[in-house]
Tab-separated table of C-alpha atoms in Angstrom:
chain	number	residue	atom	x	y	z
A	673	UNK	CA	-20.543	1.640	-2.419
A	674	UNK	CA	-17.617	0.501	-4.559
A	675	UNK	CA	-19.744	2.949	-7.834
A	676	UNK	CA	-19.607	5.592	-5.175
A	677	UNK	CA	-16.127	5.523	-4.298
A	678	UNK	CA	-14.895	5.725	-8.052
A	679	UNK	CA	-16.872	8.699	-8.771
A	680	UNK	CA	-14.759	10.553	-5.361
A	681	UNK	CA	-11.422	9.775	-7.228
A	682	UNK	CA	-10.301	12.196	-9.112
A	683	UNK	CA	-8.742	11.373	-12.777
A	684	UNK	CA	-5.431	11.864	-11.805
A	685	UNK	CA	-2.672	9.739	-14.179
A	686	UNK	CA	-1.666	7.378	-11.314
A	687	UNK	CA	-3.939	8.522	-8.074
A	688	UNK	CA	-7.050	7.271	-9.398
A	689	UNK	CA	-9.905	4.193	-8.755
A	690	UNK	CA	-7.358	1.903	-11.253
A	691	UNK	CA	-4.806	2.396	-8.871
A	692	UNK	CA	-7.404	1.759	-5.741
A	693	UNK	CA	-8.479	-1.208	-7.583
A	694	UNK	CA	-4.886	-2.538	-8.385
A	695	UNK	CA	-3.679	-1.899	-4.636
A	696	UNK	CA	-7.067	-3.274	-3.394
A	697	UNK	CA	-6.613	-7.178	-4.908
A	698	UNK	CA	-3.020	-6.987	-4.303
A	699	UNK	CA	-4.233	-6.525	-0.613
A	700	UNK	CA	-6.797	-9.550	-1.453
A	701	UNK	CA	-3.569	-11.741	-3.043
A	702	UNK	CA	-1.506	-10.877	0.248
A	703	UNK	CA	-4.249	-11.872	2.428
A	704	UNK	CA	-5.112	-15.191	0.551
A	705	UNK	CA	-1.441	-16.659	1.093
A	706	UNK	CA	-1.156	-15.385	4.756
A	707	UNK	CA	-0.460	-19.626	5.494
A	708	UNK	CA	0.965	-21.555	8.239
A	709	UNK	CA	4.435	-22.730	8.564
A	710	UNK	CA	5.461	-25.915	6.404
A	711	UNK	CA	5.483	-28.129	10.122
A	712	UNK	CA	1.704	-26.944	10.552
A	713	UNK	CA	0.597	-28.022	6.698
A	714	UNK	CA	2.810	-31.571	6.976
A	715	UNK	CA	0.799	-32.717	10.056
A	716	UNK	CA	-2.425	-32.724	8.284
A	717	UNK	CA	-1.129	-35.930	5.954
A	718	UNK	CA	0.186	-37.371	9.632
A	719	UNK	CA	-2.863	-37.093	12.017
A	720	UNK	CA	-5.341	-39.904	11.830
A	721	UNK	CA	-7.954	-37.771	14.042
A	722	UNK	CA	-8.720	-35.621	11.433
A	723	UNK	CA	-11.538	-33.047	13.705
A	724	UNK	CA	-8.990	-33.235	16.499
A	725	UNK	CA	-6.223	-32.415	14.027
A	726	UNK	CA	-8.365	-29.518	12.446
A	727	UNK	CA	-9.002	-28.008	15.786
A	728	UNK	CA	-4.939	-27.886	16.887
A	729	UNK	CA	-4.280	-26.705	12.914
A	730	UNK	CA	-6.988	-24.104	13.246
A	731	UNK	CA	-5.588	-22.498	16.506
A	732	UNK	CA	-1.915	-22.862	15.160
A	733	UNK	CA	-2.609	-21.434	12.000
A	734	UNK	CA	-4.282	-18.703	14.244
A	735	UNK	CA	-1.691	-18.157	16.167
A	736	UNK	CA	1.356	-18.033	13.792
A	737	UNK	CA	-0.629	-15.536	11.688
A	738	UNK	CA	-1.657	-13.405	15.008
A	739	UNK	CA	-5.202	-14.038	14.145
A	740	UNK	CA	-5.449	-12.294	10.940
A	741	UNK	CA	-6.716	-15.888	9.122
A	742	UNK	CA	-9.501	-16.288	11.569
A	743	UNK	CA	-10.480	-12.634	11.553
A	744	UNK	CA	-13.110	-11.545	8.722
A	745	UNK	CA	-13.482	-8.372	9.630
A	746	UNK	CA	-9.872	-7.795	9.740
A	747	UNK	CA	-9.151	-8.992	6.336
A	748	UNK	CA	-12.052	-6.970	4.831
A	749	UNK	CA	-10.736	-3.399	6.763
A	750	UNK	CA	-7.631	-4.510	4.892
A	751	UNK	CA	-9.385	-4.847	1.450
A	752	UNK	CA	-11.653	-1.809	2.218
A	753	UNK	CA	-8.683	0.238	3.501
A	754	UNK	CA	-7.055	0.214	-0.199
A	755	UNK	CA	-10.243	0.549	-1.807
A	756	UNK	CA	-10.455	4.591	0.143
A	757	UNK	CA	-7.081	5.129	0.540
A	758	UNK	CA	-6.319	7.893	-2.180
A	759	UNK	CA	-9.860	9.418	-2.418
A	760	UNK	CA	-9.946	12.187	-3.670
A	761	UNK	CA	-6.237	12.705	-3.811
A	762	UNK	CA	-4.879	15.920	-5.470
A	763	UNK	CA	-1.925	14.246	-7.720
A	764	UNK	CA	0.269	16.141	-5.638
A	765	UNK	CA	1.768	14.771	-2.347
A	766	UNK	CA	0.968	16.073	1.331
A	767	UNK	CA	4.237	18.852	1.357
A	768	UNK	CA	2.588	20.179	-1.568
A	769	UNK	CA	-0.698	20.746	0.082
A	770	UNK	CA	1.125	22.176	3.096
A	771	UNK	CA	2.993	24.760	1.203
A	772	UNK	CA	-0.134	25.884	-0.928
A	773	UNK	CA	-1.628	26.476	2.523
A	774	UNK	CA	-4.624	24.432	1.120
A	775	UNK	CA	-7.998	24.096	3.047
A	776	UNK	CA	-7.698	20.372	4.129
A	777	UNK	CA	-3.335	20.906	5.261
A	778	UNK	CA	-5.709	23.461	7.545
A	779	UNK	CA	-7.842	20.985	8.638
A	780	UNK	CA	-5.794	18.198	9.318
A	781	UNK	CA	-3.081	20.562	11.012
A	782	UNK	CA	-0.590	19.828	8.082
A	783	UNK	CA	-0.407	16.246	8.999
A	784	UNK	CA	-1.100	13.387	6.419
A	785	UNK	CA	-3.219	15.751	5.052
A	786	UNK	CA	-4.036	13.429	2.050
A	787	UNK	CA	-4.557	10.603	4.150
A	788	UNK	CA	-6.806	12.106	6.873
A	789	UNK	CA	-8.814	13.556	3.654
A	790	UNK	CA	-9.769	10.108	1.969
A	791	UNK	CA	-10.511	8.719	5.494
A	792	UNK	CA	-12.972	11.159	6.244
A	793	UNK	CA	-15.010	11.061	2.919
A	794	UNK	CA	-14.627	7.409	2.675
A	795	UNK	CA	-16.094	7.059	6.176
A	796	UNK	CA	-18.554	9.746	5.919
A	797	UNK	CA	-20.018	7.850	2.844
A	798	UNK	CA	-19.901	4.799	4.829
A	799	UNK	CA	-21.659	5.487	7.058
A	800	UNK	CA	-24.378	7.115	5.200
A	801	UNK	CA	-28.226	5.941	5.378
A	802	UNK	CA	-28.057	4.467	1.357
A	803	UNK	CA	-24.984	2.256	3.299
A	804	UNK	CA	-27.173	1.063	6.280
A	805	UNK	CA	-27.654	-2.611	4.763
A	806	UNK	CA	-23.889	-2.960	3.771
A	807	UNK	CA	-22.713	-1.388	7.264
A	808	UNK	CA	-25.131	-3.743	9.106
A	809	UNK	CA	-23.794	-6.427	7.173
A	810	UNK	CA	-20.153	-5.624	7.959
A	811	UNK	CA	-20.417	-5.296	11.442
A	812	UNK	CA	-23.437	-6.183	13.395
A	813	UNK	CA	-22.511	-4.799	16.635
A	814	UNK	CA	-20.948	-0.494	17.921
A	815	UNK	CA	-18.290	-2.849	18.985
A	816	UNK	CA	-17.534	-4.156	16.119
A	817	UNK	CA	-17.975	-1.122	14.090
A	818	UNK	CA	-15.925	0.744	16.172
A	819	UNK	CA	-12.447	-2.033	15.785
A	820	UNK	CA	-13.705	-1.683	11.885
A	821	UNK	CA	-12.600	2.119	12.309
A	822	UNK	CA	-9.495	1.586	13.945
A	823	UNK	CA	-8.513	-1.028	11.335
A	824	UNK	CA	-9.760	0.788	8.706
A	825	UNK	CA	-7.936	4.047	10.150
A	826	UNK	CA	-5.089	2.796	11.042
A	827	UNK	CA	-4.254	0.678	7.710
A	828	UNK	CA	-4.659	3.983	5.515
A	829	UNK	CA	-2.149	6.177	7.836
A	830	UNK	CA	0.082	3.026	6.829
A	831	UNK	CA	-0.024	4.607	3.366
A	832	UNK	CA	1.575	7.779	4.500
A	833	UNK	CA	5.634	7.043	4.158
A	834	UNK	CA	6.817	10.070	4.361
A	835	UNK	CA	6.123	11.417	7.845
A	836	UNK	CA	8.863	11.249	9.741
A	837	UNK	CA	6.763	10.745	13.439
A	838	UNK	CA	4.153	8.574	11.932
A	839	UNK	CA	7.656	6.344	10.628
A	840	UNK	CA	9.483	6.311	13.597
A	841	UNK	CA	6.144	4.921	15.562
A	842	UNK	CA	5.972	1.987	13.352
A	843	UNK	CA	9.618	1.257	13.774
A	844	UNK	CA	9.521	1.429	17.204
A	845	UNK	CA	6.704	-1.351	16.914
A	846	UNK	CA	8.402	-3.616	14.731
A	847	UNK	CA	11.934	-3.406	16.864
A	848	UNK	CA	9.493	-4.131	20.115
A	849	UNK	CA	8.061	-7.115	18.202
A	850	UNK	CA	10.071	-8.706	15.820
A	851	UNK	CA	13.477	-8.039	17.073
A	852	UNK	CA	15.138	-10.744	19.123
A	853	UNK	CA	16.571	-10.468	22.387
A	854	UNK	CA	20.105	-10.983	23.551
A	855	UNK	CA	19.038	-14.915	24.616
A	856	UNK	CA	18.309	-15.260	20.542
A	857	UNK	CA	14.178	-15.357	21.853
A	858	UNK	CA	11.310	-12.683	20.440
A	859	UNK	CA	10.816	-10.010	23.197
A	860	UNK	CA	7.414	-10.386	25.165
A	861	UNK	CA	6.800	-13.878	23.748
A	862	UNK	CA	3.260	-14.972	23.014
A	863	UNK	CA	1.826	-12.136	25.383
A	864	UNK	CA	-1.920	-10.957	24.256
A	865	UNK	CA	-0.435	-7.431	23.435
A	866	UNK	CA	2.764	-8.439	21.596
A	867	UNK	CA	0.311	-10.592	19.008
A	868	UNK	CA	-1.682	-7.376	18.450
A	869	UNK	CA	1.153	-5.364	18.203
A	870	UNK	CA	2.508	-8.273	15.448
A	871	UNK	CA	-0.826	-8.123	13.482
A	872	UNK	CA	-1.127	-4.522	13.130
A	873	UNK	CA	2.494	-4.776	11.969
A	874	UNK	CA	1.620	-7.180	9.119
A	875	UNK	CA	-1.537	-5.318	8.300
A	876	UNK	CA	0.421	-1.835	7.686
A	877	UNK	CA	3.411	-4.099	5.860
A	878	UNK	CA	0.636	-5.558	3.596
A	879	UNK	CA	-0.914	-2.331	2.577
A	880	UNK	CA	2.558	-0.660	2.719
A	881	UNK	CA	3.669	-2.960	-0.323
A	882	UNK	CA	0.187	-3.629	-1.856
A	883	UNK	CA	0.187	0.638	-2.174
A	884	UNK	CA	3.263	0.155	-4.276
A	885	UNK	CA	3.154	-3.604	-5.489
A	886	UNK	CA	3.999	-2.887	-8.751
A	887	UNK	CA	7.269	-2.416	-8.264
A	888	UNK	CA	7.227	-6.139	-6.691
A	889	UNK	CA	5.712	-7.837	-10.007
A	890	UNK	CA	6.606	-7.867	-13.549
A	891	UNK	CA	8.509	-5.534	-15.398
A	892	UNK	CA	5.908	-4.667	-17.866
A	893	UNK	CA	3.226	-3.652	-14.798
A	894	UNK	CA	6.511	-2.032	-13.009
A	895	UNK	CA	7.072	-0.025	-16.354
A	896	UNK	CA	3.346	0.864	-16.582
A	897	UNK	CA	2.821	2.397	-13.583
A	898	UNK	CA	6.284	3.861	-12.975
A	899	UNK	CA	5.062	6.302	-16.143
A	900	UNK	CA	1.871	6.743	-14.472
A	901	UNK	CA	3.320	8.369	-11.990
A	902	UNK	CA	6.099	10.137	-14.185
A	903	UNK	CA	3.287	12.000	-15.815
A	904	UNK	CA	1.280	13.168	-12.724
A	905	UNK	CA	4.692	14.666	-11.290
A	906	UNK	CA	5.324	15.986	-14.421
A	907	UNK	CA	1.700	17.458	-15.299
A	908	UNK	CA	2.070	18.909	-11.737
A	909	UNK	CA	5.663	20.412	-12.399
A	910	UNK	CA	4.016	21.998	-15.947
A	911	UNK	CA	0.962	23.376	-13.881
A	912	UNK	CA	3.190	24.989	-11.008
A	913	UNK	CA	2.741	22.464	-8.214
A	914	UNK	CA	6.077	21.112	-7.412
A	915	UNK	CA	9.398	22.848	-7.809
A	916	UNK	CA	11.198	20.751	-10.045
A	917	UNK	CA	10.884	18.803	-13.327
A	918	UNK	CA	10.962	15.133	-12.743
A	919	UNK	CA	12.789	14.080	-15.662
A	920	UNK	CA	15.869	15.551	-14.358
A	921	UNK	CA	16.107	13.182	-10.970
A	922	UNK	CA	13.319	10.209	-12.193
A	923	UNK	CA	16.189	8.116	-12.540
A	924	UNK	CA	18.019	8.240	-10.021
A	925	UNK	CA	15.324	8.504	-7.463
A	926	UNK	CA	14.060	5.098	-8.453
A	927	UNK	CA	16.985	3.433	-7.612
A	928	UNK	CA	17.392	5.125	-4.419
A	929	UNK	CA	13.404	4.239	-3.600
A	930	UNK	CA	14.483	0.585	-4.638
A	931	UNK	CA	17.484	0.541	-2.644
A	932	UNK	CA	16.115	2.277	0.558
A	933	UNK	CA	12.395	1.495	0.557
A	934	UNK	CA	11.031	-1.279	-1.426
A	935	UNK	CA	13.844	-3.797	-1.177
A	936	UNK	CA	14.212	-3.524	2.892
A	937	UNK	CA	9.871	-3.937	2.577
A	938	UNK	CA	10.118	-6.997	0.635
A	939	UNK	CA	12.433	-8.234	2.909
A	940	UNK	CA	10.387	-7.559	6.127
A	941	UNK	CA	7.594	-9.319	4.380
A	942	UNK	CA	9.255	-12.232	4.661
A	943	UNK	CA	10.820	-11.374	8.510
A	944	UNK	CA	6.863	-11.037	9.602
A	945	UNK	CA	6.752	-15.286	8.551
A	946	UNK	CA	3.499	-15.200	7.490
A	947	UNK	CA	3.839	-15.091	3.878
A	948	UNK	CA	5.399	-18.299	3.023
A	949	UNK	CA	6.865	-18.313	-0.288
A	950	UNK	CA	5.551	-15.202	-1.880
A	951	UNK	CA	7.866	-12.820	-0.095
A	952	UNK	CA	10.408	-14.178	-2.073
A	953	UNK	CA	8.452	-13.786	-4.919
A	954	UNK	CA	8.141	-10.885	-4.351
A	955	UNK	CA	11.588	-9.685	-2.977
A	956	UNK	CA	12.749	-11.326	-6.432
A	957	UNK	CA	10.542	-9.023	-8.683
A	958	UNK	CA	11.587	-6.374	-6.914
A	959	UNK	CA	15.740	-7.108	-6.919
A	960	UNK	CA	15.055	-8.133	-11.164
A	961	UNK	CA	13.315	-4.591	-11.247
A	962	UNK	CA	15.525	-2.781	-9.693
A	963	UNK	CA	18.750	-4.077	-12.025
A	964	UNK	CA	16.254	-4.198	-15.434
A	965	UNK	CA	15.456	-0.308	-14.305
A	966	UNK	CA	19.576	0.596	-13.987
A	967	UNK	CA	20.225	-1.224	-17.369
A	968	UNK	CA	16.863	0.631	-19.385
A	969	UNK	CA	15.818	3.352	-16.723
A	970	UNK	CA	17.048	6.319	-18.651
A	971	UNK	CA	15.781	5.131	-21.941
A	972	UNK	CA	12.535	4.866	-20.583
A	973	UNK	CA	12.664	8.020	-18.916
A	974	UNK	CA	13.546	9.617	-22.180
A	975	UNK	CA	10.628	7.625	-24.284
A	976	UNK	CA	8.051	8.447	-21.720
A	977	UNK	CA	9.268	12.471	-21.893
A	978	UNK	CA	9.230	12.476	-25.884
A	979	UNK	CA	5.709	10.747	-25.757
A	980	UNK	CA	4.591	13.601	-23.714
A	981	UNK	CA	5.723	16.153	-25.621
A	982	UNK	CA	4.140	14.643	-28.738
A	983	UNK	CA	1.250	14.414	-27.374
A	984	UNK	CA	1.697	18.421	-26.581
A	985	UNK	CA	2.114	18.905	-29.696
A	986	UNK	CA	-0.371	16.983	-31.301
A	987	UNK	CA	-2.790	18.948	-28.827
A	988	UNK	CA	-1.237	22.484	-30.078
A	989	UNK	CA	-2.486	21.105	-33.393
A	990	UNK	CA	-5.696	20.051	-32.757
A	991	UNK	CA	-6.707	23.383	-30.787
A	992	UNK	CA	-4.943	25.528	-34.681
A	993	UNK	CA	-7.052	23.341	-36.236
């Protein structure tokens, strides 16, 4: 399946299966240090019934993490969610599509067009007959495959950050559920449909930052893919899909993108208290980013342009030769 999925992504400088695979085990890392508070992991060394102890730890690592631990299925939509979520994707983004009047911004009524696209191949290959064994294997019950679609579903629309509805809708869940009440207590406590509500949240906040998660690690993977990306707004600027050259706002738009979406990210990360000690780990890659990018971010910008136009020319030469 995973062979299959490669060959659907197109070779686009940053949309492409190395940026699947890169967003796909940082979804794997996130998952893996989804823990229990420090309380939970101290009583372990202080409980002399150790099967009673690992049956209260198991349901309180449960609940603090709204399930997610004890959930496989769950935590593989998550991992199979960023394997699909740019298939096929165009290396331009969804306004793009819209305004080019494109068949799928038909289709999916202008909405997440990109999105609804890689769903819909990912799932129709899914759920192909070569993919009975795997599917079977995944979920052994229409039940279950049908929460694996919702998951899966809903964790890829987390990808789309731009829509301004789709935005608002996850807002409006995270004020309902995180946000405390005038008493200083979380709204709706432990009801049944407040911990769903909490678990979708983390899942779209995983894949949210996983999607972009090298801008939370080191500078040298920030730097990597933040020319990646450069150079597919840039090839589409030079090939007449988007309206402006990139080099002339990359700058400053990376600040403002640090300032007014990845930093206030990192910091929910660590609001949904599930991640333990990694959202500052990764709230501190992203602050140490964001300054190293205002100190060097025009030099780079200016490197990465004259590499591509010596490469230009070195292709003008090649095709005189």
């Amino acid at each position: 399946f995973i062979s299959t999925i490669s060959c659907v992504y197109r070779s686009n400088p940053f949309h492409n299966f190395e940026h699947a695979s890169h967003v796909t085990m940082s979804v794997i890392k996130l998952l893996s240090r989804i823990k229990a508070p420090t309380n939970l992991e101290m009583m372990e060394s202080s409980d002399e019934d150790e099967e009673k102890h690992h049956d209260i730890h198991a349901q309180s690592l449960h609940d603090h993490t709204y399930g997610i631990t004890s959930d496989p299925l769950t935590q593989f939509a998550c991992a199979f969610a960023a394997l699909v979520h740019d298939v096929d994707h165009e290396g331009v983004p969804n306004a793009q599509l819209v305004k080019e009047k494109t068949k799928i911004a038909t289709i999916y009524d202008n909405r997440s067009v990109a999105e609804q696209n890689s769903l819909v191949i990912a799932w129709n290959l899914f759920m192909g007959d070569r993919f009975t064994n795997l599917r079977d294997c995944v979920c052994s019950t229409p039940e279950e495959l049908s929460r694996f679609r919702k998951l899966v579903v809903n964790a890829v629309m987390a990808t789309d950050i731009v829509d301004k509805d789709l935005k608002q809708l996850r807002n409006n869940r995270w004020d309902k559920a995180f946000k405390r009440s005038s008493v200083g207590s979380y709204e709706e406590g432990g009801s049944r449909d407040n911990i769903n509500r909490k678990a979708t949240i983390v899942i779209e906040h995983l894949i949210q930052a996983s999607d972009i998660s090298h801008t939370m690690q080191h500078w040298h993977v920030y730097r990597k893919w933040n020319e990646f990306f450069f150079r597919e707004c840039y090839k589409a600027w030079r090939e007449g899909r988007a309206e402006k050259d990139p080099s002339l706002n990359w700058y400053k738009g990376e600040i403002g993108f640090f300032d007014f979406y990845i930093i206030p990210l990192a910091k929910k990360l660590e609001s949904c208290g599930v991640f333990g000690k990694s959202s500052d780990e990764f709230l501190n890659y992203a602050k140490s980013n964001r300054e190293e990018w205002e100190s060097r971010g025009e030099d780079v910008v200016r490197e990465i342009l004259e590499s591509i136009k010596q490469e230009e020319r070195q292709g003008e030469h090649l095709e005189e030769v």
